[in-house]
Short mmCIF file of C-alpha atoms in Angstrom, two decimals:
data_model
loop_
_atom_site.label_atom_id
_atom_site.label_comp_id
_atom_site.label_asym_id
_atom_site.label_seq_id
_atom_site.Cartn_x
_atom_site.Cartn_y
_atom_site.Cartn_z
CA MET A 22 0.00 0.00 0.00
CA ASN A 23 1.32 3.39 -0.82
CA ALA A 24 -0.01 6.91 -0.68
CA HIS A 25 -1.15 6.49 -4.23
CA SER A 26 -3.75 3.85 -3.55
CA LEU A 27 -4.79 5.08 -0.10
CA SER A 28 -6.79 7.89 -1.61
CA LEU A 29 -8.69 5.65 -3.98
CA PRO A 30 -12.26 4.86 -3.15
CA ASN A 31 -13.59 1.50 -4.36
CA ASP A 32 -10.13 0.24 -4.89
CA HIS A 33 -10.30 -2.98 -2.93
CA GLY A 34 -6.65 -3.47 -2.47
CA HIS A 35 -6.13 -3.65 -6.21
CA HIS A 36 -3.11 -1.72 -7.06
CA ASP A 37 -3.82 -1.92 -10.74
CA SER A 38 -7.21 -0.33 -11.18
CA HIS A 39 -6.98 -0.20 -14.93
CA GLY A 40 -8.47 -3.64 -15.40
CA ASP A 41 -11.06 -3.05 -12.71
CA HIS A 42 -14.38 -2.65 -14.51
CA HIS A 43 -17.27 -3.55 -12.25
CA GLY A 44 -19.65 -0.93 -13.45
CA HIS A 45 -19.04 1.65 -10.74
CA ILE A 46 -16.96 4.77 -11.06
CA THR A 47 -13.38 4.21 -10.15
CA LEU A 48 -11.42 7.31 -9.35
CA GLN A 49 -7.71 7.39 -9.35
CA TYR A 50 -5.39 9.89 -7.83
CA GLN A 51 -3.02 11.27 -10.42
CA PRO A 52 0.24 11.85 -8.64
CA GLY A 53 1.89 13.75 -11.47
CA LEU A 54 2.11 17.44 -12.23
CA PRO A 55 -0.58 19.07 -14.34
CA LEU A 56 1.44 18.82 -17.54
CA SER A 57 2.15 16.18 -20.11
CA LYS A 58 4.80 13.58 -19.49
CA GLY A 59 6.89 14.74 -22.41
CA LYS A 60 6.93 18.31 -21.19
CA LEU A 61 7.61 17.27 -17.62
CA ILE A 62 10.61 15.23 -18.73
CA MET A 63 11.83 18.06 -20.92
CA TRP A 64 11.66 20.44 -17.96
CA LEU A 65 13.43 17.97 -15.70
CA PHE A 66 16.10 17.62 -18.36
CA LEU A 67 16.35 21.39 -18.66
CA SER A 68 16.82 21.77 -14.92
CA THR A 69 19.80 19.41 -15.14
CA GLU A 70 21.00 21.48 -18.08
CA ILE A 71 20.71 24.65 -16.00
CA MET A 72 23.08 23.10 -13.48
CA PHE A 73 25.41 21.82 -16.20
CA PHE A 74 25.85 25.20 -17.81
CA ALA A 75 25.82 26.95 -14.46
CA ALA A 76 28.83 24.83 -13.52
CA LEU A 77 30.61 25.74 -16.75
CA LEU A 78 29.75 29.44 -16.58
CA GLY A 79 30.46 29.56 -12.86
CA SER A 80 33.89 28.01 -13.30
CA TYR A 81 34.60 30.41 -16.15
CA VAL A 82 33.71 33.46 -14.06
CA VAL A 83 35.70 32.20 -11.10
CA LEU A 84 38.72 31.28 -13.24
CA ARG A 85 38.58 34.56 -15.09
CA PHE A 86 38.42 36.79 -12.06
CA GLY A 87 40.93 34.67 -10.18
CA ALA A 88 43.51 34.94 -12.95
CA PRO A 89 46.26 37.52 -12.57
CA VAL A 90 46.03 38.33 -16.29
CA TRP A 91 43.14 37.70 -18.61
CA PRO A 92 43.42 38.57 -22.31
CA LYS A 93 41.25 41.34 -23.69
CA PRO A 94 38.80 40.14 -26.37
CA HIS A 95 40.87 41.73 -29.13
CA HIS A 96 44.05 40.05 -27.84
CA VAL A 97 42.52 36.69 -28.69
CA HIS A 98 41.00 37.83 -31.98
CA LEU A 99 37.41 37.91 -30.80
CA SER A 100 35.14 40.15 -32.80
CA GLU A 101 32.38 41.77 -30.75
CA PRO A 102 30.20 42.68 -33.77
CA ILE A 103 30.28 39.07 -34.96
CA GLY A 104 29.28 37.90 -31.50
CA ALA A 105 26.43 40.41 -31.42
CA PHE A 106 25.31 39.24 -34.85
CA ASN A 107 25.23 35.64 -33.65
CA THR A 108 23.16 36.71 -30.63
CA PHE A 109 20.70 38.32 -33.00
CA VAL A 110 20.56 35.17 -35.15
CA LEU A 111 19.74 32.99 -32.13
CA ILE A 112 17.07 35.39 -30.89
CA CYS A 113 15.47 35.31 -34.34
CA SER A 114 15.50 31.52 -34.32
CA SER A 115 13.79 31.54 -30.92
CA VAL A 116 11.03 33.65 -32.42
CA THR A 117 10.63 31.43 -35.48
CA ILE A 118 10.30 28.25 -33.39
CA VAL A 119 7.68 29.90 -31.21
CA LEU A 120 5.81 30.96 -34.35
CA ALA A 121 6.08 27.39 -35.67
CA LEU A 122 4.38 26.20 -32.49
CA GLU A 123 1.62 28.79 -32.82
CA ALA A 124 1.06 27.84 -36.47
CA ALA A 125 0.94 24.14 -35.60
CA LYS A 126 -1.61 24.77 -32.84
CA ALA A 127 -3.73 26.75 -35.29
CA ASN A 128 -3.59 23.78 -37.68
CA LYS A 129 -1.53 25.66 -40.28
CA ALA A 130 0.84 22.81 -40.95
CA SER A 131 2.58 24.24 -43.99
CA LEU A 132 3.15 27.59 -42.27
CA ALA A 133 4.55 25.74 -39.27
CA LYS A 134 6.89 23.92 -41.61
CA ILE A 135 8.14 27.20 -43.10
CA TRP A 136 8.89 28.57 -39.62
CA MET A 137 10.60 25.32 -38.71
CA VAL A 138 12.78 25.44 -41.84
CA LEU A 139 13.67 29.05 -41.00
CA THR A 140 14.67 27.98 -37.49
CA LEU A 141 16.87 25.28 -39.00
CA VAL A 142 18.47 27.79 -41.36
CA LEU A 143 19.12 30.31 -38.58
CA GLY A 144 20.61 27.60 -36.35
CA SER A 145 22.91 26.52 -39.18
CA LEU A 146 23.87 30.16 -39.79
CA PHE A 147 24.83 30.44 -36.13
CA LEU A 148 27.03 27.35 -36.43
CA GLY A 149 28.58 28.67 -39.65
CA VAL A 150 29.52 31.96 -38.01
CA LYS A 151 30.88 30.03 -35.04
CA ALA A 152 33.02 27.92 -37.37
CA TYR A 153 34.33 31.09 -39.02
CA GLU A 154 35.22 32.46 -35.60
CA TYR A 155 36.95 29.23 -34.60
CA GLN A 156 38.95 29.43 -37.81
CA ALA A 157 40.20 32.90 -36.82
CA LYS A 158 41.51 31.44 -33.54
CA PHE A 159 43.07 28.38 -35.17
CA SER A 160 44.81 30.49 -37.79
CA HIS A 161 46.47 32.43 -34.97
CA GLY A 162 47.64 29.26 -33.27
CA ILE A 163 45.07 29.44 -30.49
CA TYR A 164 43.94 25.89 -29.75
CA PRO A 165 42.58 24.45 -26.54
CA TRP A 166 45.06 21.58 -26.50
CA SER A 167 48.77 21.47 -26.09
CA PRO A 168 50.60 20.04 -29.11
CA ARG A 169 48.77 22.32 -31.54
CA SER A 170 48.52 25.44 -29.42
CA ARG A 171 51.25 27.97 -30.12
CA VAL A 172 50.29 30.26 -27.27
CA PHE A 173 52.88 31.11 -24.62
CA GLU A 174 52.00 32.88 -21.42
CA LYS A 175 54.97 35.26 -21.25
CA PRO A 176 58.05 36.23 -23.25
CA ASP A 177 60.50 34.23 -21.14
CA LEU A 178 63.37 31.87 -21.97
CA TYR A 179 60.95 29.02 -22.67
CA TYR A 180 59.31 31.14 -25.30
CA GLY A 181 62.66 32.06 -26.81
CA SER A 182 63.72 28.43 -27.04
CA ALA A 183 60.38 27.44 -28.59
CA VAL A 184 60.85 30.06 -31.32
CA ARG A 185 64.41 28.84 -31.81
CA ALA A 186 63.23 25.23 -32.02
CA ARG A 187 60.61 26.11 -34.61
CA LEU A 188 63.13 28.03 -36.72
CA GLY A 189 65.53 25.11 -36.47
CA GLU A 190 63.17 22.51 -37.94
CA PRO A 191 64.69 21.04 -41.13
CA ALA A 192 61.75 22.00 -43.33
CA MET A 193 61.81 25.49 -41.87
CA ILE A 194 65.52 25.93 -42.57
CA ASP A 195 64.89 25.13 -46.26
CA ARG A 196 61.93 27.48 -46.36
CA LEU A 197 63.87 30.32 -44.75
CA LYS A 198 66.75 29.82 -47.16
CA GLU A 199 64.31 29.98 -50.02
CA LEU A 200 62.93 33.23 -48.62
CA ASP A 201 66.42 34.68 -48.19
CA ASP A 202 67.31 33.81 -51.78
CA THR A 203 64.19 35.37 -53.27
CA PRO A 204 65.14 38.57 -55.13
CA GLU A 205 63.64 41.71 -53.66
CA ASP A 206 61.60 42.59 -56.73
CA LYS A 207 59.66 39.33 -56.39
CA LEU A 208 58.39 40.36 -52.96
CA SER A 209 55.94 43.03 -51.90
CA ALA A 210 57.18 45.99 -49.85
CA GLU A 211 55.51 44.48 -46.78
CA GLU A 212 57.26 41.16 -47.33
CA VAL A 213 60.64 42.82 -47.83
CA SER A 214 60.28 44.65 -44.53
CA ALA A 215 59.02 41.49 -42.83
CA ARG A 216 61.95 39.48 -44.21
CA ARG A 217 64.37 42.00 -42.73
CA ARG A 218 62.64 41.88 -39.36
CA LEU A 219 62.52 38.09 -39.45
CA LYS A 220 66.28 38.02 -39.90
CA GLN A 221 66.70 40.16 -36.80
CA VAL A 222 64.28 37.97 -34.87
CA ARG A 223 66.37 34.93 -35.85
CA GLN A 224 69.49 36.66 -34.56
CA MET A 225 67.79 37.73 -31.35
CA VAL A 226 66.55 34.25 -30.39
CA THR A 227 69.93 32.66 -31.08
CA SER A 228 71.91 35.33 -29.23
CA ILE A 229 73.47 34.16 -25.99
CA ASP A 230 72.75 37.48 -24.34
CA GLN A 231 68.96 37.49 -24.32
CA GLN A 232 67.12 40.02 -22.22
CA PRO A 233 63.42 39.71 -21.33
CA PHE A 234 62.80 42.87 -23.32
CA ASP A 235 64.38 41.35 -26.46
CA LEU A 236 62.04 38.40 -26.20
CA ALA A 237 59.09 40.76 -25.76
CA VAL A 238 60.22 42.46 -28.99
CA VAL A 239 60.36 39.05 -30.69
CA ALA A 240 56.87 38.21 -29.43
CA ASP A 241 55.59 41.56 -30.65
CA GLN A 242 57.10 40.97 -34.09
CA VAL A 243 55.69 37.44 -34.37
CA MET A 244 52.14 38.29 -33.33
CA PRO A 245 51.46 41.73 -31.87
CA LEU A 246 48.61 42.04 -29.39
CA PRO A 247 46.06 44.00 -31.41
CA ALA A 248 45.00 47.31 -29.97
CA GLU A 249 41.41 47.82 -28.93
CA GLY A 250 39.06 48.29 -31.86
CA ALA A 251 41.39 46.59 -34.34
CA ASP A 252 39.65 44.22 -36.71
CA ALA A 253 39.89 40.81 -35.13
CA HIS A 254 39.74 39.00 -38.43
CA GLY A 255 42.96 40.14 -39.98
CA GLY A 256 41.93 43.50 -41.41
CA HIS A 257 43.49 46.66 -40.09
CA GLY A 258 45.39 45.54 -37.02
CA PRO A 259 49.18 45.49 -36.97
CA LYS A 260 50.44 42.52 -38.93
CA GLY A 261 52.86 40.12 -37.35
CA LEU A 262 55.36 37.87 -39.09
CA ASN A 263 52.92 34.98 -38.67
CA ASP A 264 50.30 36.93 -40.64
CA ILE A 265 52.65 37.93 -43.46
CA PHE A 266 54.28 34.50 -43.80
CA PRO A 267 51.52 32.07 -42.76
CA TRP A 268 53.87 29.08 -43.14
CA LEU A 269 56.06 30.40 -40.31
CA GLN A 270 53.65 29.41 -37.52
CA LEU A 271 55.96 30.68 -34.83
CA PRO A 272 54.96 30.46 -31.18
CA ALA A 273 53.17 33.60 -29.98
CA VAL A 274 52.70 35.24 -26.60
CA ILE A 275 49.26 35.99 -25.21
CA PRO A 276 49.38 36.48 -21.41
CA GLY A 277 46.58 34.36 -19.94
CA GLY A 278 45.79 33.04 -23.41
CA ASN A 279 45.91 29.34 -22.57
CA MET A 280 43.34 29.45 -19.80
CA TRP A 281 41.27 31.71 -22.00
CA ALA A 282 41.39 29.19 -24.86
CA SER A 283 40.43 26.31 -22.55
CA THR A 284 37.39 28.09 -21.18
CA TYR A 285 36.35 29.66 -24.49
CA PHE A 286 36.42 26.43 -26.47
CA LEU A 287 34.82 24.45 -23.66
CA LEU A 288 31.92 26.88 -23.22
CA THR A 289 31.27 27.61 -26.87
CA GLY A 290 31.96 23.99 -27.82
CA PHE A 291 29.36 22.59 -25.43
CA HIS A 292 26.97 25.26 -26.58
CA ALA A 293 27.64 24.36 -30.22
CA ILE A 294 26.98 20.68 -29.46
CA HIS A 295 23.62 21.72 -28.03
CA VAL A 296 22.90 23.71 -31.17
CA ILE A 297 23.74 20.67 -33.33
CA VAL A 298 21.42 18.47 -31.28
CA GLY A 299 18.68 21.08 -31.71
CA LEU A 300 19.20 21.10 -35.47
CA ILE A 301 18.92 17.29 -35.57
CA VAL A 302 15.65 17.48 -33.63
CA PHE A 303 14.27 20.09 -36.04
CA THR A 304 15.27 17.95 -39.02
CA ILE A 305 13.41 14.99 -37.54
CA LEU A 306 10.35 17.16 -36.83
CA LEU A 307 10.34 18.32 -40.45
CA LEU A 308 9.58 14.74 -41.51
CA TYR A 309 6.14 14.98 -39.90
CA ARG A 310 3.03 16.98 -40.69
CA LEU A 311 3.25 19.80 -38.16
CA GLY A 312 -0.39 19.95 -37.18
CA PRO A 313 -1.96 20.24 -33.71
CA LYS A 314 -1.13 16.59 -33.07
CA ARG A 315 2.56 17.45 -33.13
CA ALA A 316 2.21 20.63 -31.09
CA GLY A 317 3.53 18.84 -28.00
CA MET A 318 6.66 17.72 -29.81
CA ILE A 319 7.23 21.18 -31.27
CA GLU A 320 6.75 22.76 -27.86
CA ASN A 321 9.31 20.43 -26.26
CA ALA A 322 11.81 21.02 -29.06
CA GLY A 323 11.13 24.74 -28.66
CA LEU A 324 11.73 24.62 -24.90
CA TYR A 325 15.09 23.03 -25.55
CA TRP A 326 15.94 25.57 -28.24
CA HIS A 327 15.01 28.52 -26.05
CA PHE A 328 17.30 27.11 -23.40
CA VAL A 329 20.15 27.00 -25.92
CA ASP A 330 19.37 30.64 -26.74
CA LEU A 331 19.33 31.41 -23.02
CA VAL A 332 22.82 30.02 -22.53
CA TRP A 333 24.12 32.15 -25.38
CA ILE A 334 22.49 35.23 -23.85
CA PHE A 335 24.91 34.79 -20.94
CA LEU A 336 27.84 33.54 -23.00
CA PHE A 337 27.90 36.52 -25.33
CA PRO A 338 28.59 39.27 -22.76
CA LEU A 339 30.76 37.02 -20.59
CA LEU A 340 33.06 36.01 -23.46
CA TYR A 341 32.96 38.96 -25.81
CA LEU A 342 32.35 42.04 -23.71
CA PHE A 343 33.85 41.34 -20.30
CA MET B 23 -11.02 24.38 -20.43
CA SER B 24 -14.73 23.81 -20.43
CA ASP B 25 -14.60 21.90 -23.70
CA HIS B 26 -12.60 19.24 -21.95
CA SER B 27 -15.09 18.68 -19.20
CA ALA B 28 -16.32 15.52 -20.93
CA HIS B 29 -13.33 13.65 -19.63
CA SER B 30 -12.98 15.76 -16.50
CA SER B 31 -10.40 18.44 -16.08
CA HIS B 32 -6.74 18.07 -15.34
CA GLY B 33 -7.22 18.38 -11.62
CA PRO B 34 -5.80 15.82 -9.27
CA ILE B 35 -8.69 13.38 -9.63
CA THR B 36 -9.11 11.77 -13.01
CA ARG B 37 -10.61 8.60 -14.32
CA PRO B 38 -8.34 5.61 -14.58
CA GLY B 39 -8.17 5.58 -18.33
CA ASP B 40 -7.44 9.26 -18.62
CA ILE B 41 -3.74 9.29 -18.04
CA ALA B 42 -3.02 6.49 -20.44
CA ASP B 43 -5.38 7.65 -23.16
CA HIS B 44 -4.39 11.23 -23.27
CA ASP B 45 -1.66 12.09 -25.60
CA ASP B 46 0.76 14.93 -25.18
CA ALA B 47 -1.13 17.05 -27.65
CA ASP B 48 -4.37 16.69 -25.74
CA LEU B 49 -2.98 17.80 -22.43
CA HIS B 50 -1.45 20.77 -24.10
CA HIS B 51 -4.84 22.18 -24.80
CA GLY B 52 -4.97 22.95 -21.11
CA GLY B 53 -2.18 25.45 -21.53
CA GLU B 54 -3.56 26.84 -24.72
CA ASP B 55 -6.79 28.05 -23.25
CA HIS B 56 -5.26 30.74 -21.07
CA GLY B 57 -5.55 33.17 -23.92
CA HIS B 58 -1.83 33.83 -24.37
CA GLY B 59 0.27 33.35 -27.43
CA GLY B 60 -0.65 36.21 -29.71
CA VAL B 61 1.93 36.61 -32.42
CA GLY B 62 2.07 40.31 -31.55
CA LYS B 63 3.21 39.51 -28.03
CA TYR B 64 6.09 37.43 -29.36
CA LEU B 65 7.15 40.18 -31.73
CA LEU B 66 7.10 42.65 -28.84
CA VAL B 67 9.35 40.35 -26.82
CA PHE B 68 11.58 39.94 -29.87
CA LEU B 69 11.95 43.70 -30.24
CA ALA B 70 12.73 44.00 -26.53
CA LEU B 71 15.42 41.32 -26.87
CA CYS B 72 16.98 43.09 -29.85
CA GLY B 73 16.93 46.39 -27.97
CA LEU B 74 18.56 44.81 -24.93
CA THR B 75 21.27 43.16 -27.08
CA THR B 76 22.02 46.58 -28.57
CA LEU B 77 22.20 47.98 -25.04
CA SER B 78 24.81 45.45 -23.90
CA PHE B 79 26.70 45.96 -27.15
CA PHE B 80 26.68 49.69 -26.33
CA THR B 81 29.20 49.00 -23.54
CA TYR B 82 31.65 48.07 -26.30
CA SER B 83 31.13 51.30 -28.24
CA PRO B 84 33.32 54.37 -27.66
CA TYR B 85 30.26 56.26 -26.36
CA TRP B 86 30.00 54.11 -23.24
CA PRO B 87 30.84 56.60 -20.46
CA TRP B 88 32.39 54.17 -17.94
CA ARG B 89 35.27 52.81 -19.98
CA ASP B 90 37.72 53.23 -17.12
CA GLU B 91 35.56 51.34 -14.66
CA PRO B 92 34.86 47.94 -16.23
CA GLN B 93 32.85 46.85 -13.17
CA VAL B 94 30.06 49.24 -14.13
CA GLY B 95 29.87 47.66 -17.58
CA TRP B 96 29.93 44.13 -16.13
CA ALA B 97 27.10 44.86 -13.72
CA PHE B 98 25.14 46.54 -16.49
CA MET B 99 25.63 43.65 -18.90
CA MET B 100 24.63 41.06 -16.32
CA ALA B 101 21.49 43.04 -15.54
CA VAL B 102 20.69 43.19 -19.25
CA SER B 103 21.39 39.46 -19.67
CA CYS B 104 19.17 38.54 -16.73
CA THR B 105 16.37 40.67 -18.16
CA LYS B 106 16.76 38.97 -21.54
CA ALA B 107 16.80 35.55 -19.89
CA MET B 108 13.62 36.38 -17.96
CA LEU B 109 11.89 37.50 -21.16
CA VAL B 110 12.84 34.29 -22.97
CA VAL B 111 11.85 32.04 -20.06
CA LEU B 112 8.60 33.82 -19.24
CA PHE B 113 7.22 34.32 -22.75
CA PHE B 114 8.98 32.08 -25.26
CA MET B 115 9.08 29.15 -22.85
CA HIS B 116 5.54 30.00 -21.66
CA VAL B 117 6.53 29.89 -18.01
CA PHE B 118 4.49 33.04 -17.40
CA TRP B 119 1.32 31.06 -18.09
CA GLU B 120 2.28 27.81 -16.36
CA ALA B 121 0.94 26.52 -13.06
CA ASN B 122 2.96 26.60 -9.87
CA TRP B 123 5.01 23.52 -10.75
CA LYS B 124 7.37 25.93 -12.50
CA TYR B 125 8.78 27.01 -9.15
CA VAL B 126 9.50 23.42 -8.14
CA LEU B 127 11.80 22.95 -11.10
CA THR B 128 13.36 26.35 -11.59
CA ILE B 129 14.05 27.65 -8.08
CA PRO B 130 16.10 24.67 -6.79
CA ALA B 131 18.04 24.52 -10.06
CA ALA B 132 18.77 28.23 -9.92
CA MET B 133 19.83 27.98 -6.25
CA MET B 134 22.14 25.09 -7.08
CA ALA B 135 23.63 27.18 -9.86
CA ILE B 136 24.36 30.10 -7.56
CA PHE B 137 25.71 27.97 -4.68
CA LEU B 138 27.89 25.98 -7.05
CA THR B 139 29.53 29.14 -8.32
CA ILE B 140 30.03 30.50 -4.81
CA MET B 141 31.56 27.21 -3.67
CA LEU B 142 34.14 27.43 -6.44
CA VAL B 143 35.44 30.74 -5.14
CA PRO B 144 37.78 29.59 -2.34
CA ASP B 145 39.55 26.83 -4.27
CA VAL B 146 39.47 28.20 -7.78
CA GLY B 147 38.76 31.90 -7.59
CA LEU B 148 41.36 32.61 -4.93
CA ARG B 149 43.89 30.10 -6.23
CA ASN B 150 46.41 32.79 -7.07
CA ARG B 151 46.37 34.54 -3.71
CA MET B 152 49.15 32.27 -2.49
CA VAL B 153 51.36 30.64 -5.09
CA SER B 154 54.73 28.98 -4.89
CA GLN B 155 57.75 30.92 -6.01
CA GLU B 156 58.22 28.56 -8.93
CA ARG B 157 54.69 29.10 -10.11
CA ALA B 158 54.97 32.86 -9.72
CA LEU B 159 58.02 32.72 -11.95
CA HIS B 160 56.23 31.00 -14.81
CA MET B 161 52.72 32.41 -14.74
CA ALA B 162 51.64 35.37 -16.80
CA ARG B 163 51.49 38.59 -14.82
CA PRO B 164 50.29 42.09 -15.59
CA SER B 165 53.96 43.06 -15.92
CA ASP B 166 54.21 40.76 -18.96
CA VAL B 167 51.43 42.65 -20.68
CA ARG B 168 53.22 45.94 -19.94
CA LEU B 169 56.47 44.51 -21.28
CA LEU B 170 54.77 43.53 -24.54
CA GLU B 171 53.17 46.96 -24.81
CA GLN B 172 56.55 48.63 -24.30
CA ALA B 173 58.07 46.37 -26.94
CA ALA B 174 55.34 47.38 -29.36
CA GLU B 175 55.85 51.06 -28.60
CA SER B 176 59.63 50.87 -28.91
CA LYS B 177 59.41 49.91 -32.60
CA LEU B 178 62.90 48.56 -32.12
CA LEU B 179 63.01 46.60 -35.36
CA SER B 180 60.52 48.51 -37.47
CA ASP B 181 62.30 51.87 -37.38
CA GLN B 182 65.63 50.66 -38.60
CA ALA B 183 66.50 51.65 -42.12
CA HIS B 184 67.40 49.15 -44.81
#
């Protein structure tokens, strides 16, 4: 006997009252919440998601404010306008999914389908912009993992020896010789100047009398920290040797850049996975007729999608504007 | 909800068959009858969200008056984000029109979120208050940023003639 069956009149000890048809009214206490099972489960899932992202965002905030140095958004080639655009895209997709639900409830299945397709397109656009942004990080050697990442925390001796090691790779020696032998008229003015500076950088990192300031000069030549307002995607900012000769791929210095990369890729990566899952759900929904019968499914998919939007609402200022 | 009275309402007492027979879509009619969900309302919320995004983006613009005090911008942006989150949750996720179960799910989760962050502060947030000498030697410090800025200003290599 449990609380469930105690409140049942005419339930003579039968736990299973479903098969109990003796002609009299059998009432059953419904222990659930006044909402459908699907929606209840979606909300339970979302409350676990709240805690999941709260843990990620909380750790980010705590790591960021506990760090002695944290890179400015433009130091790590983040573009605020692109981030704002992506925020706008996600907000639009939240509106379209809500309109799809309204259309489905009003039995306008084809209209619902149009809204759903639009949501899918906007979600894909968000992912596309995200991929473009990731590319800007990768092209500057900012990766969240160690063998690929070329980010050093400070211009110290370790940095100097990493630059020296890179310049000493056999393939690199051939490439540098090729560059040295290229006649000046075959190079642009920018490349000529960069070649001259590269020569000095090579001398500086092999000198036995290295000062911290020399290494800071090397780091500044390889990849300068862009000033505020500089175009994060390789437009007007000062160009480093890595930008002019992309094959160089020399180690670069971004103070606090490694922790930044770890948190940035973790947060946006998990968010992007959620976006991908949402897009899969929308694709599956598009296989059905989106009439009132499917309104429950659309609502649950919408709840999930709004949550993904919600996470981005916090991610955007925390990552791009803080 | 009166049109559903044939198979009783969604109150606590229902007939045995009700729970099994009723599909998701059917129960959802309960929520639909509150009279919310005009497309105009959603567009209004959408415009508000766009306006708020512009507001938080304003902190990035040169016209933002508190550029020297980042804390003001942070507090402002968090206030804007919380407002946006409330708008999305209340209207797009229909929580505004839901019954009281919404508090059961959202309040504990939100409290967990806040406590979790606070509990990270001593071990993670304050991890750099006391560091070993070795660590202090190798971690990035504000002085490294200044050094790089000085190197950029010096134009040591760029100014030299051919």
